[in-house]
PDB file of C-alpha atoms in Angstrom:
ATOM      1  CA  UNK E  11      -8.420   8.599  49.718  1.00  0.00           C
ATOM      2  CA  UNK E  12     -12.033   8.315  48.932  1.00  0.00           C
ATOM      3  CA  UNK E  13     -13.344   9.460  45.604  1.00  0.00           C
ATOM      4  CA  UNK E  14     -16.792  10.047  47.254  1.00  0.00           C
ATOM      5  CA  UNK E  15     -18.397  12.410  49.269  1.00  0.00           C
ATOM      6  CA  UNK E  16     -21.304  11.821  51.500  1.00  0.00           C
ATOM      7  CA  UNK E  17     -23.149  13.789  53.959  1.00  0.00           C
ATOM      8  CA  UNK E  18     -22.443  12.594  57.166  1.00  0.00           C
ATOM      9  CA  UNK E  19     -25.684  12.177  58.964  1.00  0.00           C
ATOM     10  CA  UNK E  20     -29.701  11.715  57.670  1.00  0.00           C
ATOM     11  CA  UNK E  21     -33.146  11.440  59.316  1.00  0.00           C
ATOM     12  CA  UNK E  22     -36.013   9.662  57.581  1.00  0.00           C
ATOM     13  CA  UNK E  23     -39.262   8.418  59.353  1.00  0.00           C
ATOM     14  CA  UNK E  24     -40.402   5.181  58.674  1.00  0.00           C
ATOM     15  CA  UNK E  25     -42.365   4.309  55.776  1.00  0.00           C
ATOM     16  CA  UNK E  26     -41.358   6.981  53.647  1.00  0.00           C
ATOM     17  CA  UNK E  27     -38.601   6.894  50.940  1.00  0.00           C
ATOM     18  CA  UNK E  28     -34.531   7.766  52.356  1.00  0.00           C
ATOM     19  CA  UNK E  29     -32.757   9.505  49.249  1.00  0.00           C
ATOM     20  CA  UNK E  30     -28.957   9.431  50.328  1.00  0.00           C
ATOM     21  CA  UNK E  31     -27.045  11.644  48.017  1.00  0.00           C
ATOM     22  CA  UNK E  32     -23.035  10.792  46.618  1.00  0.00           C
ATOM     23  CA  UNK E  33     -20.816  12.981  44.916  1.00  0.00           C
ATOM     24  CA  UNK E  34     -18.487  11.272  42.545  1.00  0.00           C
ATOM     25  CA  UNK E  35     -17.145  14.355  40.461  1.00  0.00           C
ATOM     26  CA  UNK E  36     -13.615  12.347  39.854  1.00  0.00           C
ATOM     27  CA  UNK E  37     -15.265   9.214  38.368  1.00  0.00           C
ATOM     28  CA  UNK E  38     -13.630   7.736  35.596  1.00  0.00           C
ATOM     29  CA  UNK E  39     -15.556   6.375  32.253  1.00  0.00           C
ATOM     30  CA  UNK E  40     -15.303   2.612  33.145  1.00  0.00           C
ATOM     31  CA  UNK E  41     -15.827   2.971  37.154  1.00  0.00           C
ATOM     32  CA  UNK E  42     -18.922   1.983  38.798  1.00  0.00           C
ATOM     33  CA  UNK E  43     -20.495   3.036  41.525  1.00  0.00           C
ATOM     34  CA  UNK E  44     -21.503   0.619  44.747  1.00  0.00           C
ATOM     35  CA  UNK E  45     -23.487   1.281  48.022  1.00  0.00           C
ATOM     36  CA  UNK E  46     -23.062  -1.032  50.855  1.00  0.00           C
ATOM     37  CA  UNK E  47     -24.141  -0.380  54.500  1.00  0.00           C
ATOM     38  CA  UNK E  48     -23.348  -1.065  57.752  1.00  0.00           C
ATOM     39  CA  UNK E  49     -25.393  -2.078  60.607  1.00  0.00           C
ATOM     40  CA  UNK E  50     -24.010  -1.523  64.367  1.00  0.00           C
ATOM     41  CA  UNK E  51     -20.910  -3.333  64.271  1.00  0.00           C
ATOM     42  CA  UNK E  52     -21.869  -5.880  61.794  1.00  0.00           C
ATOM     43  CA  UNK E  53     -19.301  -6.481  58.406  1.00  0.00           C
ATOM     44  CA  UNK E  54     -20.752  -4.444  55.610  1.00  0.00           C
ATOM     45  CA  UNK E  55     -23.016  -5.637  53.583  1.00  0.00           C
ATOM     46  CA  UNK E  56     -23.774  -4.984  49.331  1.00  0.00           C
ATOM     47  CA  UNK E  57     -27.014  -3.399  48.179  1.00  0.00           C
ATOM     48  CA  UNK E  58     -26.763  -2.132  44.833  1.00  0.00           C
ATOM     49  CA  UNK E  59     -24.125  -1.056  41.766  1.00  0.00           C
ATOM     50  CA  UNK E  60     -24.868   0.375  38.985  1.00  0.00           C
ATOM     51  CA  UNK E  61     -22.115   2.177  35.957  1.00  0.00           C
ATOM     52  CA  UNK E  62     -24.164   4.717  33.497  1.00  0.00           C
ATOM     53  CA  UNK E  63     -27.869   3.601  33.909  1.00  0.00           C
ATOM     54  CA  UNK E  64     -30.508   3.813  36.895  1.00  0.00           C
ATOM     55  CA  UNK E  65     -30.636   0.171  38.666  1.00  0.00           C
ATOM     56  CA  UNK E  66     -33.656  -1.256  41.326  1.00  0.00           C
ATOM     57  CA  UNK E  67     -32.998  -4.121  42.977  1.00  0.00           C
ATOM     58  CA  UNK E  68     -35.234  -5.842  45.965  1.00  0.00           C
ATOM     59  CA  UNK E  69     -33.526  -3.430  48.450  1.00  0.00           C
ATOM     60  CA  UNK E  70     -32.780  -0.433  46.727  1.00  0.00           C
ATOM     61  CA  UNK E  71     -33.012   2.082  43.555  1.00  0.00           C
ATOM     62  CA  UNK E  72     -29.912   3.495  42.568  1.00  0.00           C
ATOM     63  CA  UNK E  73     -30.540   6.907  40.107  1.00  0.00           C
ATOM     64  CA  UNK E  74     -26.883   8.134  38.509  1.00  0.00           C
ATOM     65  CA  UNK E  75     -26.991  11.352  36.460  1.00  0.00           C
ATOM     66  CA  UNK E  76     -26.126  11.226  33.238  1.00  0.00           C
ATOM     67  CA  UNK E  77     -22.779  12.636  33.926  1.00  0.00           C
ATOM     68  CA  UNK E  78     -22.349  10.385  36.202  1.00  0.00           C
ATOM     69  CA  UNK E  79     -20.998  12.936  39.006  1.00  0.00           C
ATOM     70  CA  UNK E  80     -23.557  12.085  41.356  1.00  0.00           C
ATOM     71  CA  UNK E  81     -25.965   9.219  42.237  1.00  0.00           C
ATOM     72  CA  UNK E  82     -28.577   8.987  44.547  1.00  0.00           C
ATOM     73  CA  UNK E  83     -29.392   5.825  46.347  1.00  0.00           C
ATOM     74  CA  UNK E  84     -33.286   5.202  47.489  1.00  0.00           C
ATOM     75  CA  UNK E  85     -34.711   2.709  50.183  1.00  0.00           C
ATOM     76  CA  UNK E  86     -39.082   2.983  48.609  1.00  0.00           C
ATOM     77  CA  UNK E  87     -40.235   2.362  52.137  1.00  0.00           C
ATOM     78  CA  UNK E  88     -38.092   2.698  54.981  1.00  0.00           C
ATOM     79  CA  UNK E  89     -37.881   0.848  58.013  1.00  0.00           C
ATOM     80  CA  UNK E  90     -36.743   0.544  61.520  1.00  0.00           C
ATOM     81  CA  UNK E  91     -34.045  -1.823  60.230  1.00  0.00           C
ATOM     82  CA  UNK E  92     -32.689   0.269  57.886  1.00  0.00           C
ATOM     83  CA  UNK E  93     -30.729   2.275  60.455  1.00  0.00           C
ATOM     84  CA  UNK E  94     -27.234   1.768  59.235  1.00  0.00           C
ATOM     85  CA  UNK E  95     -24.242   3.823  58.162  1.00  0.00           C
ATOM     86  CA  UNK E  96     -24.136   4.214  54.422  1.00  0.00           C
ATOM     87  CA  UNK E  97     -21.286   4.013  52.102  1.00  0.00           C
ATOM     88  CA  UNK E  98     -21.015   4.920  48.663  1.00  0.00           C
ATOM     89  CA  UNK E  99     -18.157   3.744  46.857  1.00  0.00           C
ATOM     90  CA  UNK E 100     -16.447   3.997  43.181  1.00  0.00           C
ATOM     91  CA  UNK E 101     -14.438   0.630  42.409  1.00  0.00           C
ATOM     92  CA  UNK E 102     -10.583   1.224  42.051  1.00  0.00           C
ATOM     93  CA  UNK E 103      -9.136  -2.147  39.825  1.00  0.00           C
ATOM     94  CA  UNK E 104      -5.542  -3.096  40.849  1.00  0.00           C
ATOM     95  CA  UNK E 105      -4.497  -6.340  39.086  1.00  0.00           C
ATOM     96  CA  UNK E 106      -7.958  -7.532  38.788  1.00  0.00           C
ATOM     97  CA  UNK E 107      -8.833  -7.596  42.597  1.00  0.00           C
ATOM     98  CA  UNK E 108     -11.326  -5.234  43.940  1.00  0.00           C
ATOM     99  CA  UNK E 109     -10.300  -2.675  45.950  1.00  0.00           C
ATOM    100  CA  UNK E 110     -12.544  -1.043  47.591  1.00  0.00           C
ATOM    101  CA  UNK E 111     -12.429   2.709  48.967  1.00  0.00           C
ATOM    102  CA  UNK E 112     -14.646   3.270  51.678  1.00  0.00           C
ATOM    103  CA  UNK E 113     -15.080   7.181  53.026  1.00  0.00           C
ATOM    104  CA  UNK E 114     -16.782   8.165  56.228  1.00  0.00           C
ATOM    105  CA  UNK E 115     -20.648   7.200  54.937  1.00  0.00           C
ATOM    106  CA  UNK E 116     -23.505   8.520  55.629  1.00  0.00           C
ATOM    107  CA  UNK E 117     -25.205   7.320  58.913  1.00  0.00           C
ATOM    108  CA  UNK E 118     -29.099   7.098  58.393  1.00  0.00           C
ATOM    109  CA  UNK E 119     -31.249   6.976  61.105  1.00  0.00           C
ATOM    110  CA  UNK E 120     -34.586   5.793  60.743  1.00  0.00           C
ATOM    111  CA  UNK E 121     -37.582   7.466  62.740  1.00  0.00           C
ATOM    112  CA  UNK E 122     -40.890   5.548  63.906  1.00  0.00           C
TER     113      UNK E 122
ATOM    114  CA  UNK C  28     -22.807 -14.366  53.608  1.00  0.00           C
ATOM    115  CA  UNK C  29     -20.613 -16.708  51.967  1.00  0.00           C
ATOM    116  CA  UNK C  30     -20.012 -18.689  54.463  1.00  0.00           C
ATOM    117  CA  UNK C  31     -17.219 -16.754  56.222  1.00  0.00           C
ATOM    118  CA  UNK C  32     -15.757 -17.164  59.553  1.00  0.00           C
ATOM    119  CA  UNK C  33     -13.171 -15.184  61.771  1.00  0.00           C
ATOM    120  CA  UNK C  34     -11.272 -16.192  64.530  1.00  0.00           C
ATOM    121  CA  UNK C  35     -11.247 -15.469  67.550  1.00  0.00           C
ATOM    122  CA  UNK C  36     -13.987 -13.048  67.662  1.00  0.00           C
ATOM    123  CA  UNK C  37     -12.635 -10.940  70.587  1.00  0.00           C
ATOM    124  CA  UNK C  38      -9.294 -10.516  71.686  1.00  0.00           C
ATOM    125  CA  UNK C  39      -6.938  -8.467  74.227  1.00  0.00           C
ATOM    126  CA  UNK C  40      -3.297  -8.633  74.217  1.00  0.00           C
ATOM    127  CA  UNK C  41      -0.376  -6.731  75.064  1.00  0.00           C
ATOM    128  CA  UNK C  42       1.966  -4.298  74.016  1.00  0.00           C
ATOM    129  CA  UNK C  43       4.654  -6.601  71.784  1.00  0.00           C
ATOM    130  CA  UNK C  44       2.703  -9.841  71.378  1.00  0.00           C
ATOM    131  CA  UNK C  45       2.279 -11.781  67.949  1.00  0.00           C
ATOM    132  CA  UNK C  46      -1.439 -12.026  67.261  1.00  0.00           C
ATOM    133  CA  UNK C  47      -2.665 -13.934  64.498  1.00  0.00           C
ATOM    134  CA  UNK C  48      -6.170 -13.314  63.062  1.00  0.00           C
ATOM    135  CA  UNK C  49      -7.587 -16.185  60.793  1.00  0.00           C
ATOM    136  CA  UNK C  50     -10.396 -15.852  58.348  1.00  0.00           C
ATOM    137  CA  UNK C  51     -12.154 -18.644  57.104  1.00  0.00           C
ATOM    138  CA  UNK C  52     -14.480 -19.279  53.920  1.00  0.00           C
ATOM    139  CA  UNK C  53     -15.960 -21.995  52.554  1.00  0.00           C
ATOM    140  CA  UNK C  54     -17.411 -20.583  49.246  1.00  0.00           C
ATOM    141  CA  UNK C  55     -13.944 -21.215  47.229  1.00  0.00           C
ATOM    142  CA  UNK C  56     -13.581 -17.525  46.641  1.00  0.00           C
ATOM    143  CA  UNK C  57     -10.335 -16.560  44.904  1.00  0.00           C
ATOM    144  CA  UNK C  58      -9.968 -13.120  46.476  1.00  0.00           C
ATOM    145  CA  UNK C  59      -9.805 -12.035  50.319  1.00  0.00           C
ATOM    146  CA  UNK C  60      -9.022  -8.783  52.321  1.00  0.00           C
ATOM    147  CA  UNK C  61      -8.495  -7.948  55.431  1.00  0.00           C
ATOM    148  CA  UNK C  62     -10.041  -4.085  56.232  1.00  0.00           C
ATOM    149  CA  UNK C  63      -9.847  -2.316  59.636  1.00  0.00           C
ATOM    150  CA  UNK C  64     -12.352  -0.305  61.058  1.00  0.00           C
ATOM    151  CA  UNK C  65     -11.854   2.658  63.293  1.00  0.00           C
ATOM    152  CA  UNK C  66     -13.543   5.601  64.304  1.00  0.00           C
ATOM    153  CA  UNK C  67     -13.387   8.625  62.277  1.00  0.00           C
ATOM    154  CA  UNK C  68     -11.769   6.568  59.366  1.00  0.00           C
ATOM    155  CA  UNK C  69     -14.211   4.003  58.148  1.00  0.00           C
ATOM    156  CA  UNK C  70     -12.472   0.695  56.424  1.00  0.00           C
ATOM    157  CA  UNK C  71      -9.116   0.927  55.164  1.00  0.00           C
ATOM    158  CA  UNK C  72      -7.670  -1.795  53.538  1.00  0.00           C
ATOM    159  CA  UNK C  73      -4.931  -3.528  55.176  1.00  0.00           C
ATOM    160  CA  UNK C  74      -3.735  -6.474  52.346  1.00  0.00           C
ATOM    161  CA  UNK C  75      -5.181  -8.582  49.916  1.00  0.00           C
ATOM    162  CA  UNK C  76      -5.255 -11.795  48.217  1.00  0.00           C
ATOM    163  CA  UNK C  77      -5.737 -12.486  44.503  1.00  0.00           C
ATOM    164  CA  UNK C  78      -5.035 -16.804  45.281  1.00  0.00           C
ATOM    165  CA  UNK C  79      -2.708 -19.167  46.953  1.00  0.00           C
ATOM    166  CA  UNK C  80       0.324 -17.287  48.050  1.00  0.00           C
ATOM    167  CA  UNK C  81      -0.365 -14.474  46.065  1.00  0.00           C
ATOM    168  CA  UNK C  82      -0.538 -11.531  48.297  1.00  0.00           C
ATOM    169  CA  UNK C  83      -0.554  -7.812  48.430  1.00  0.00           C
ATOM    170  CA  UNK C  84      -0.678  -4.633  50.527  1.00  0.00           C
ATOM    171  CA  UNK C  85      -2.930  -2.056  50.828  1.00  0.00           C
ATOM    172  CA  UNK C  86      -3.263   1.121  52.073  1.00  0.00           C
ATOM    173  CA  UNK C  87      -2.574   0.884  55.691  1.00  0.00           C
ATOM    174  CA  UNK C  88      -0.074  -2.622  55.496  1.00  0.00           C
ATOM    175  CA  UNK C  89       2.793  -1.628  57.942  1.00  0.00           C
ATOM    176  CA  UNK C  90       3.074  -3.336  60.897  1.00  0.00           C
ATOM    177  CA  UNK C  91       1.072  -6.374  59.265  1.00  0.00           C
ATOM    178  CA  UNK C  92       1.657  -9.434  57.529  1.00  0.00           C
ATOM    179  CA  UNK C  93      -0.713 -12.188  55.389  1.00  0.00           C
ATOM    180  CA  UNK C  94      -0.293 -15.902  54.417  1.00  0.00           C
ATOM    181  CA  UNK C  95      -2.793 -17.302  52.373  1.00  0.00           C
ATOM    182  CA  UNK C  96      -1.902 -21.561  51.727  1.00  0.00           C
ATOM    183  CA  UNK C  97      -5.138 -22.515  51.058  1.00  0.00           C
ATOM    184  CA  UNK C  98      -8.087 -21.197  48.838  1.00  0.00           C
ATOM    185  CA  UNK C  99     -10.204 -20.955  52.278  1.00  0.00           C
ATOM    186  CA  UNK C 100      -7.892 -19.547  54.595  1.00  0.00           C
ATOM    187  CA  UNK C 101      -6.340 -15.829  55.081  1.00  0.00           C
ATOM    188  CA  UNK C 102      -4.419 -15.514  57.943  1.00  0.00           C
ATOM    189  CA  UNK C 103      -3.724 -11.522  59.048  1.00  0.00           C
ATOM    190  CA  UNK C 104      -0.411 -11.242  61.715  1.00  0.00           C
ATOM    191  CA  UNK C 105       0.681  -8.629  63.747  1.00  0.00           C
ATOM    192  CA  UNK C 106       4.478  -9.582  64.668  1.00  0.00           C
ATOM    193  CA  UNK C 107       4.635  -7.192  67.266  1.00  0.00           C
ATOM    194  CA  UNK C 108       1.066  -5.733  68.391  1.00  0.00           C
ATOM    195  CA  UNK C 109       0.924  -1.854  69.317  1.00  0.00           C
ATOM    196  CA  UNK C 110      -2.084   0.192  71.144  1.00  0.00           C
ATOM    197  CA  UNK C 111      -2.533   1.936  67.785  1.00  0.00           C
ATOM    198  CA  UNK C 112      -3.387  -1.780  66.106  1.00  0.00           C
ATOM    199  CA  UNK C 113      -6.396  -1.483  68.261  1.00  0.00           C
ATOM    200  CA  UNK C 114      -9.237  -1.888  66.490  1.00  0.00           C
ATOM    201  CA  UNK C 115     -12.004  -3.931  64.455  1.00  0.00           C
ATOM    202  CA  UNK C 116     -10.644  -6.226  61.601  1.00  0.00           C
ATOM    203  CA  UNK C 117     -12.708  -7.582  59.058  1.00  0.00           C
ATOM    204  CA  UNK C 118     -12.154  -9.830  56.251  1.00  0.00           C
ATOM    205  CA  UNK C 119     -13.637 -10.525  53.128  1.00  0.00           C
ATOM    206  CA  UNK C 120     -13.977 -12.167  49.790  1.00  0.00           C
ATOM    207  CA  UNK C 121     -14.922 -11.748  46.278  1.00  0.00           C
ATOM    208  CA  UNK C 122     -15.331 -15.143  44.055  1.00  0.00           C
ATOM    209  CA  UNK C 123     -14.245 -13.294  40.909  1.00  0.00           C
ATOM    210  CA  UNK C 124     -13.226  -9.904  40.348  1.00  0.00           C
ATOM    211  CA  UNK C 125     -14.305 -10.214  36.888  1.00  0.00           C
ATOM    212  CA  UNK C 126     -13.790  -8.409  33.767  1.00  0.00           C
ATOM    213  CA  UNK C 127     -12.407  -4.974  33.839  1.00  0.00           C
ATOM    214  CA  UNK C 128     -15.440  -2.768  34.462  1.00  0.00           C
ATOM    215  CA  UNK C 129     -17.710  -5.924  35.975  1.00  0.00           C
ATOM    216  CA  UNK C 130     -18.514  -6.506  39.171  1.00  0.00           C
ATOM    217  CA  UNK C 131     -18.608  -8.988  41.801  1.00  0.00           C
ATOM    218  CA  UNK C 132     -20.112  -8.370  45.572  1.00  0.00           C
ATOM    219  CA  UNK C 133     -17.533  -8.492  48.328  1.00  0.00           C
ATOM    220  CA  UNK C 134     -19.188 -10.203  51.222  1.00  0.00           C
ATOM    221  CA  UNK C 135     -17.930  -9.152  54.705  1.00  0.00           C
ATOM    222  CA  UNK C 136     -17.140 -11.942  58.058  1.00  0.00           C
ATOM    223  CA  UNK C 137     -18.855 -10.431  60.931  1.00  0.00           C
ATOM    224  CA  UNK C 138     -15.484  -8.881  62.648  1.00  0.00           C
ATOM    225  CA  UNK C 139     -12.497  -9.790  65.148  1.00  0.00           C
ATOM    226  CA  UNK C 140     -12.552  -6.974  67.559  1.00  0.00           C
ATOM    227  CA  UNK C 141      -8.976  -6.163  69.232  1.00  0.00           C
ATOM    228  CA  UNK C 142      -7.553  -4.731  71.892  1.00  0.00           C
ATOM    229  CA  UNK C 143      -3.826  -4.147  72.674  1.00  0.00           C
ATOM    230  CA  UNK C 144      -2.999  -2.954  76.154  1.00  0.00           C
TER     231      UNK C 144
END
C-alpha cells in the first residue's frame, strides 16, 4: 500500500508556478521522500528527493515541513510539457534494494 | 536514461502461452525491477534483482517468474499468460541502492505493452 496521498487531478496555466501537495503522515525518521512523473505512456522519470530539508534542483523545488508529514513539490514556471501524472513516493528499504511504492499520483494538466 | 532497452515493445498472445519479456541495460547497474502498470493501480512491483541470480518478489509476483545471468539482462516470464496479465510492464534499474537512508535514482525503460487474448 502506498504511504502517500495525493490529490488526484490539478490545473495550472502555463508560466505560473504548479504546487502539488503529498501527505506522508506515516513517514518514518530515516525515509525520504521522492517525486517522479509520468508522461503519456512513457517509463517514469526522477525529479527530486529530499529527507528533512527543502531541496531545488534544475526541474523542481521540493518544500517538506518540518514534521515532515507533508511536502510540497513546485515546477517555478510551468510549461506545456509538464503535463504528466505525478507521483510522490516515501522509499521502503528491503535488503538494500529500493523499493519503490507508487500510489495513484496526481495528474497535472498544464493550461496555455 | 541509462541506457535501457525492453523487448519486444508490443506484444499479443493468447490465453496459456509462455511470454518472456527481456530488459536490457548497459549502464552495469546492480539492481533491476520489473513494475506493471494498470489503470486505477499505478506501478506495482512485480520482482526484483539485487545481482546475478539473486532475485526476489514483490508485491504482485504470482503468476511470474525472473532470471537474471548477467549484470545487463532481466528477463520477466509468464509460464502460462492470463487476460488479467494484460497490461504495461516496465523495468528498471538502480546502480546502487546505497547506504541505508541514501538514495539512488531508479531510471525507467520506456515499456513492453501486452496483450493476452
Amino acid at each position: 500500500d502506498a504511504k502517500t496521498t495525493q490529490p488526484p487531478s490539478m490545473d495550472c496555466a502555463e508560466g505560473r508556478a504548479a504546487n502539488l501537495p503529498c501527505n506522508h503522515s506515516t513517514i518514518s525518521g530515516n525515509e525520504y521522500v521522492y517525486w517522479y512523473r509520468q508522461i503519456h505512456s512513457q517509463g517514469p522519470q526522477y525529479i527530486i528527493h529530499g529527507l528533512k530539508n527543502n531541496e531545488t534542483n534544475e526541474m523542481a523545488s521540493l518544500i517538506i515541513t518540518e514534521d515532515r508529514k507533508s511536502s510540497t513539490l513546485i515546477l517555478p514556471h510551468a510549461t506545456l510539457r509538464d503535463t504528466a501524472v505525478y507521483y510522490c513516493i516515501v522509499r521502503d528499504v528491503i535488503q538494500g534494494a529500493q523499493k519503490l511504492v507508487f500510489g495513484q499520483g496526481t495528474r497535472l494538466t498544464i493550461n496555455p | 536514461d541509462a541506457g535501457i532497452t525492453q523487448s519486444p515493445r508490443h506484444k499479443v498472445t493468447e490465453t496459456g502461452t509462455p511470454v518472456t519479456l527481456r530488459c536490457h541495460q548497459t549502464e552495469n547497474h546492480r539492481y533491476m525491477y520489473w513494475y506493471r502498470q494498470d489503470p486505477g493501480h499505478g506501478l506495482r512491483l512485480i520482482h526484483y534483482s539485487y545481482g546475478v541470480k539473486d532475485t526476489d518478489k514483490g508485491e504482485v509476483s504470482d503468476g511470474y517468474s525472473v532470471s537474471r545471468s548477467k549484470t545487463e539482462d532481466f528477463l520477466l516470464t509468464l509460464e502460462s499468460a492470463t487476460s488479467s496479465q494484460t497490461s504495461v510492464y516496465f523495468c528498471a534499474t538502480v546502480m546502487t541502492s546505497g547506504r541505508f537512508g541514501s538514495y539512488n535514482e531508479q531510471f525507467f525503460g520506456p515499456g513492453t505493452r501486452l496483450t493476452v487474448l
